[in-house]
mmCIF file of C-alpha atoms in Angstrom:
data_model
loop_
_atom_site.group_PDB
_atom_site.id
_atom_site.type_symbol
_atom_site.label_atom_id
_atom_site.label_comp_id
_atom_site.label_asym_id
_atom_site.label_seq_id
_atom_site.Cartn_x
_atom_site.Cartn_y
_atom_site.Cartn_z
ATOM 1 C CA UNK A 1 4.962 11.887 -6.027
ATOM 2 C CA UNK A 2 2.529 13.948 -8.048
ATOM 3 C CA UNK A 3 -0.571 14.904 -6.172
ATOM 4 C CA UNK A 4 -3.836 13.176 -6.928
ATOM 5 C CA UNK A 5 -7.373 14.327 -6.295
ATOM 6 C CA UNK A 6 -10.200 11.894 -5.735
ATOM 7 C CA UNK A 7 -13.802 12.391 -4.606
ATOM 8 C CA UNK A 8 -14.132 11.487 -0.928
ATOM 9 C CA UNK A 9 -16.968 9.037 -1.407
ATOM 10 C CA UNK A 10 -19.335 7.466 -3.873
ATOM 11 C CA UNK A 11 -22.137 4.938 -3.864
ATOM 12 C CA UNK A 12 -22.720 2.242 -6.413
ATOM 13 C CA UNK A 13 -25.515 -0.264 -6.964
ATOM 14 C CA UNK A 14 -24.576 -3.916 -6.878
ATOM 15 C CA UNK A 15 -24.153 -5.324 -10.368
ATOM 16 C CA UNK A 16 -23.598 -1.947 -11.951
ATOM 17 C CA UNK A 17 -20.303 -0.491 -13.131
ATOM 18 C CA UNK A 18 -18.444 1.760 -10.718
ATOM 19 C CA UNK A 19 -16.415 4.556 -12.298
ATOM 20 C CA UNK A 20 -13.841 6.097 -9.978
ATOM 21 C CA UNK A 21 -12.208 9.307 -11.195
ATOM 22 C CA UNK A 22 -8.754 10.592 -10.309
ATOM 23 C CA UNK A 23 -7.101 13.855 -11.272
ATOM 24 C CA UNK A 24 -3.311 14.022 -11.506
ATOM 25 C CA UNK A 25 -2.632 17.193 -13.457
ATOM 26 C CA UNK A 26 1.046 17.433 -12.430
ATOM 27 C CA UNK A 27 1.994 13.919 -13.473
ATOM 28 C CA UNK A 28 5.456 13.536 -14.985
ATOM 29 C CA UNK A 29 6.220 11.662 -18.162
ATOM 30 C CA UNK A 30 7.732 8.639 -16.449
ATOM 31 C CA UNK A 31 5.198 8.319 -13.644
ATOM 32 C CA UNK A 32 2.730 5.487 -13.569
ATOM 33 C CA UNK A 33 -0.847 5.591 -12.322
ATOM 34 C CA UNK A 34 -1.521 2.910 -9.723
ATOM 35 C CA UNK A 35 -4.762 1.920 -8.071
ATOM 36 C CA UNK A 36 -5.020 0.105 -4.770
ATOM 37 C CA UNK A 37 -7.956 -0.578 -2.517
ATOM 38 C CA UNK A 38 -8.173 -1.252 1.166
ATOM 39 C CA UNK A 39 -10.955 -3.048 2.907
ATOM 40 C CA UNK A 40 -11.305 -2.170 6.561
ATOM 41 C CA UNK A 41 -8.553 -3.629 8.757
ATOM 42 C CA UNK A 42 -6.836 -5.338 5.828
ATOM 43 C CA UNK A 43 -3.701 -4.478 3.883
ATOM 44 C CA UNK A 44 -3.953 -2.524 0.618
ATOM 45 C CA UNK A 45 -4.694 -4.667 -2.411
ATOM 46 C CA UNK A 46 -3.128 -3.907 -5.778
ATOM 47 C CA UNK A 47 -5.717 -3.476 -8.511
ATOM 48 C CA UNK A 48 -4.114 -2.202 -11.680
ATOM 49 C CA UNK A 49 -1.620 0.284 -13.062
ATOM 50 C CA UNK A 50 -0.790 1.995 -16.330
ATOM 51 C CA UNK A 51 1.473 4.527 -17.984
ATOM 52 C CA UNK A 52 -0.263 5.819 -21.093
ATOM 53 C CA UNK A 53 -2.476 3.139 -22.525
ATOM 54 C CA UNK A 54 -5.715 1.853 -21.132
ATOM 55 C CA UNK A 55 -5.304 -1.349 -19.173
ATOM 56 C CA UNK A 56 -7.629 -4.175 -18.214
ATOM 57 C CA UNK A 57 -7.206 -7.138 -15.921
ATOM 58 C CA UNK A 58 -9.503 -9.551 -14.133
ATOM 59 C CA UNK A 59 -10.377 -6.983 -11.488
ATOM 60 C CA UNK A 60 -10.821 -3.711 -13.305
ATOM 61 C CA UNK A 61 -10.125 -1.441 -16.250
ATOM 62 C CA UNK A 62 -8.028 1.704 -16.168
ATOM 63 C CA UNK A 63 -8.729 4.508 -18.589
ATOM 64 C CA UNK A 64 -6.030 7.211 -18.822
ATOM 65 C CA UNK A 65 -6.741 10.389 -20.742
ATOM 66 C CA UNK A 66 -4.503 11.256 -23.652
ATOM 67 C CA UNK A 67 -2.895 14.153 -21.776
ATOM 68 C CA UNK A 68 -2.487 11.814 -18.764
ATOM 69 C CA UNK A 69 -3.877 14.432 -16.408
ATOM 70 C CA UNK A 70 -6.691 12.223 -15.222
ATOM 71 C CA UNK A 71 -7.772 8.603 -15.134
ATOM 72 C CA UNK A 72 -10.781 6.484 -14.316
ATOM 73 C CA UNK A 73 -10.870 3.128 -12.630
ATOM 74 C CA UNK A 74 -13.788 1.006 -13.750
ATOM 75 C CA UNK A 75 -15.139 -1.888 -11.731
ATOM 76 C CA UNK A 76 -17.364 -3.500 -14.369
ATOM 77 C CA UNK A 77 -19.839 -5.317 -12.131
ATOM 78 C CA UNK A 78 -19.590 -4.091 -8.574
ATOM 79 C CA UNK A 79 -20.317 -6.531 -5.759
ATOM 80 C CA UNK A 80 -20.772 -5.943 -2.059
ATOM 81 C CA UNK A 81 -17.219 -7.155 -1.546
ATOM 82 C CA UNK A 82 -15.946 -4.221 -3.578
ATOM 83 C CA UNK A 83 -16.891 -1.870 -0.736
ATOM 84 C CA UNK A 84 -13.543 -0.347 0.230
ATOM 85 C CA UNK A 85 -11.371 2.738 0.130
ATOM 86 C CA UNK A 86 -9.801 3.139 -3.304
ATOM 87 C CA UNK A 87 -6.497 4.937 -3.687
ATOM 88 C CA UNK A 88 -5.117 6.467 -6.853
ATOM 89 C CA UNK A 89 -1.341 6.959 -6.741
ATOM 90 C CA UNK A 90 1.027 8.469 -9.254
ATOM 91 C CA UNK A 91 4.647 7.470 -8.874
ATOM 92 C CA UNK A 92 7.806 6.208 -10.499
ATOM 93 C CA UNK A 93 9.330 5.567 -7.119
ATOM 94 C CA UNK A 94 9.974 2.656 -4.863
ATOM 95 C CA UNK A 95 7.647 3.992 -2.186
ATOM 96 C CA UNK A 96 3.982 4.781 -2.106
ATOM 97 C CA UNK A 97 2.032 7.510 -0.416
ATOM 98 C CA UNK A 98 -1.725 7.242 -0.108
ATOM 99 C CA UNK A 99 -4.020 10.217 0.059
ATOM 100 C CA UNK A 100 -7.489 10.042 1.552
ATOM 101 C CA UNK A 101 -8.823 7.975 -1.350
ATOM 102 C CA UNK A 102 -12.436 7.404 -2.341
ATOM 103 C CA UNK A 103 -14.681 5.431 -0.027
ATOM 104 C CA UNK A 104 -16.833 3.303 -2.298
ATOM 105 C CA UNK A 105 -19.969 1.781 -0.865
ATOM 106 C CA UNK A 106 -21.718 -0.839 -2.954
ATOM 107 C CA UNK A 107 -25.383 -1.162 -2.056
ATOM 108 C CA UNK A 108 -27.622 -4.157 -2.696
ATOM 109 C CA UNK B 1 1.722 -18.267 -5.162
ATOM 110 C CA UNK B 2 1.525 -17.133 -1.545
ATOM 111 C CA UNK B 3 1.275 -13.437 -0.874
ATOM 112 C CA UNK B 4 3.142 -11.313 1.615
ATOM 113 C CA UNK B 5 2.771 -12.841 5.071
ATOM 114 C CA UNK B 6 2.986 -10.849 8.265
ATOM 115 C CA UNK B 7 3.014 -11.978 11.872
ATOM 116 C CA UNK B 8 1.615 -11.362 14.368
ATOM 117 C CA UNK B 9 -1.686 -10.032 13.074
ATOM 118 C CA UNK B 10 -2.660 -8.255 16.276
ATOM 119 C CA UNK B 11 -0.705 -7.356 19.372
ATOM 120 C CA UNK B 12 -0.966 -5.139 22.428
ATOM 121 C CA UNK B 13 2.086 -3.703 24.105
ATOM 122 C CA UNK B 14 2.744 -1.380 27.017
ATOM 123 C CA UNK B 15 4.518 1.959 26.750
ATOM 124 C CA UNK B 16 8.265 1.529 27.027
ATOM 125 C CA UNK B 17 8.292 -2.010 25.723
ATOM 126 C CA UNK B 18 9.714 -3.049 22.416
ATOM 127 C CA UNK B 19 8.122 -5.046 19.617
ATOM 128 C CA UNK B 20 9.327 -7.113 16.673
ATOM 129 C CA UNK B 21 7.179 -7.710 13.604
ATOM 130 C CA UNK B 22 7.921 -10.288 10.941
ATOM 131 C CA UNK B 23 7.362 -10.380 7.223
ATOM 132 C CA UNK B 24 7.799 -13.037 4.562
ATOM 133 C CA UNK B 25 7.734 -11.559 1.050
ATOM 134 C CA UNK B 26 6.287 -13.132 -2.033
ATOM 135 C CA UNK B 27 8.561 -15.923 -3.206
ATOM 136 C CA UNK B 28 11.265 -14.502 -5.441
ATOM 137 C CA UNK B 29 10.800 -10.919 -4.241
ATOM 138 C CA UNK B 30 14.028 -9.533 -2.833
ATOM 139 C CA UNK B 31 12.818 -6.057 -1.976
ATOM 140 C CA UNK B 32 10.867 -5.625 1.243
ATOM 141 C CA UNK B 33 9.548 -2.342 2.538
ATOM 142 C CA UNK B 34 7.685 -1.342 5.681
ATOM 143 C CA UNK B 35 4.955 1.243 6.139
ATOM 144 C CA UNK B 36 3.042 2.675 9.056
ATOM 145 C CA UNK B 37 -0.618 3.529 8.556
ATOM 146 C CA UNK B 38 -2.633 5.636 10.979
ATOM 147 C CA UNK B 39 -5.956 7.468 10.560
ATOM 148 C CA UNK B 40 -4.283 10.818 11.108
ATOM 149 C CA UNK B 41 -1.078 10.464 9.087
ATOM 150 C CA UNK B 42 -2.187 8.013 6.440
ATOM 151 C CA UNK B 43 0.381 5.685 4.899
ATOM 152 C CA UNK B 44 3.986 6.556 5.721
ATOM 153 C CA UNK B 45 7.096 4.866 4.377
ATOM 154 C CA UNK B 46 9.462 3.509 7.016
ATOM 155 C CA UNK B 47 12.271 1.780 5.130
ATOM 156 C CA UNK B 48 13.132 -0.591 2.331
ATOM 157 C CA UNK B 49 15.532 -3.500 2.274
ATOM 158 C CA UNK B 50 17.091 -5.270 -0.663
ATOM 159 C CA UNK B 51 19.567 -8.143 -0.411
ATOM 160 C CA UNK B 52 19.902 -7.661 3.348
ATOM 161 C CA UNK B 53 20.817 -3.969 2.976
ATOM 162 C CA UNK B 54 18.690 -1.003 3.894
ATOM 163 C CA UNK B 55 18.324 0.893 0.686
ATOM 164 C CA UNK B 56 15.975 3.700 1.651
ATOM 165 C CA UNK B 57 14.659 5.160 4.848
ATOM 166 C CA UNK B 58 11.712 7.352 5.693
ATOM 167 C CA UNK B 59 11.507 10.087 8.267
ATOM 168 C CA UNK B 60 11.088 8.089 11.446
ATOM 169 C CA UNK B 61 13.118 8.194 14.668
ATOM 170 C CA UNK B 62 15.872 5.696 15.375
ATOM 171 C CA UNK B 63 13.520 3.703 17.604
ATOM 172 C CA UNK B 64 12.263 2.178 14.375
ATOM 173 C CA UNK B 65 14.678 -0.286 12.855
ATOM 174 C CA UNK B 66 14.615 -3.254 10.587
ATOM 175 C CA UNK B 67 16.642 -5.973 9.017
ATOM 176 C CA UNK B 68 16.446 -8.454 6.208
ATOM 177 C CA UNK B 69 17.727 -11.997 6.159
ATOM 178 C CA UNK B 70 19.377 -13.939 3.374
ATOM 179 C CA UNK B 71 16.062 -15.601 2.505
ATOM 180 C CA UNK B 72 14.551 -12.106 2.025
ATOM 181 C CA UNK B 73 12.392 -12.386 5.120
ATOM 182 C CA UNK B 74 12.366 -9.185 7.113
ATOM 183 C CA UNK B 75 11.730 -7.972 10.623
ATOM 184 C CA UNK B 76 11.080 -4.532 11.983
ATOM 185 C CA UNK B 77 11.595 -3.503 15.559
ATOM 186 C CA UNK B 78 10.225 -0.593 17.512
ATOM 187 C CA UNK B 79 11.888 0.121 20.834
ATOM 188 C CA UNK B 80 10.642 2.202 23.754
ATOM 189 C CA UNK B 81 7.092 2.157 22.501
ATOM 190 C CA UNK B 82 4.974 5.293 22.721
ATOM 191 C CA UNK B 83 1.197 5.614 22.573
ATOM 192 C CA UNK B 84 1.570 7.278 19.174
ATOM 193 C CA UNK B 85 3.147 4.136 17.745
ATOM 194 C CA UNK B 86 -0.262 2.478 17.743
ATOM 195 C CA UNK B 87 -0.876 1.785 14.073
ATOM 196 C CA UNK B 88 -1.227 -0.746 11.312
ATOM 197 C CA UNK B 89 2.259 -1.783 10.209
ATOM 198 C CA UNK B 90 2.375 -2.989 6.657
ATOM 199 C CA UNK B 91 5.041 -4.972 4.919
ATOM 200 C CA UNK B 92 5.269 -4.927 1.149
ATOM 201 C CA UNK B 93 7.426 -6.695 -1.397
ATOM 202 C CA UNK B 94 8.274 -6.128 -5.017
ATOM 203 C CA UNK B 95 10.411 -7.530 -7.775
ATOM 204 C CA UNK B 96 11.638 -6.239 -11.087
ATOM 205 C CA UNK B 97 10.388 -9.544 -12.499
ATOM 206 C CA UNK B 98 6.855 -8.438 -11.545
ATOM 207 C CA UNK B 99 7.257 -4.962 -13.001
ATOM 208 C CA UNK B 100 8.150 -3.593 -9.572
ATOM 209 C CA UNK B 101 4.499 -3.571 -8.545
ATOM 210 C CA UNK B 102 4.282 -3.314 -4.774
ATOM 211 C CA UNK B 103 2.241 -5.985 -3.011
ATOM 212 C CA UNK B 104 1.192 -5.558 0.597
ATOM 213 C CA UNK B 105 0.626 -8.006 3.389
ATOM 214 C CA UNK B 106 -2.408 -7.935 5.668
ATOM 215 C CA UNK B 107 -0.523 -5.926 8.259
ATOM 216 C CA UNK B 108 0.164 -6.130 11.966
ATOM 217 C CA UNK B 109 -2.139 -4.132 14.198
ATOM 218 C CA UNK B 110 -0.145 -2.725 17.097
ATOM 219 C CA UNK B 111 -1.877 -1.150 20.058
ATOM 220 C CA UNK B 112 0.271 0.549 22.683
ATOM 221 C CA UNK B 113 -1.397 1.072 26.063
#
């Protein structure tokens, strides 16, 4: 898997958008960008993934730069329940490997 | 549609014992994989099963084993437990019909004392 770099932590105000960056400068052409999050003591939850184009679903939006070397996960209206560790993964493989992720704390 | 279901959710075992964890994948998913997650090592891939056959294996000792049944349900077993086996064990399933996105269960918390 290509290596990803994420900030270790970030705070966000409830109701505001949370923008989570991820650098993946060594990404290969056939590798997807996946985002998962993990709330303490629970299993990782799939959020969204993309290859080249920007993607949006009911949880979040994923913006991938044209050169695909970085991406941003956007939580449009953060709630307290969005407090979690967010993992950015780049892979075209059957297995996942999580780095340290970004600990996002949403504050009231 | 039900998600990936794992049992038991929490368990405590003694060193030297063995443990069996169970996993029911999302309906229609034939691929089941297992991961170990610890604070120090992060998420590590154990093995993957598809149609009752182990298709891929991570770098874990032979004490860690698994199997998959004809209904795609899976079990993993750890024999001769060590203190270092204390971890969150995660089961995940995927299907080509779902774009091969990997979905995780809530995990089984194993504590070895």
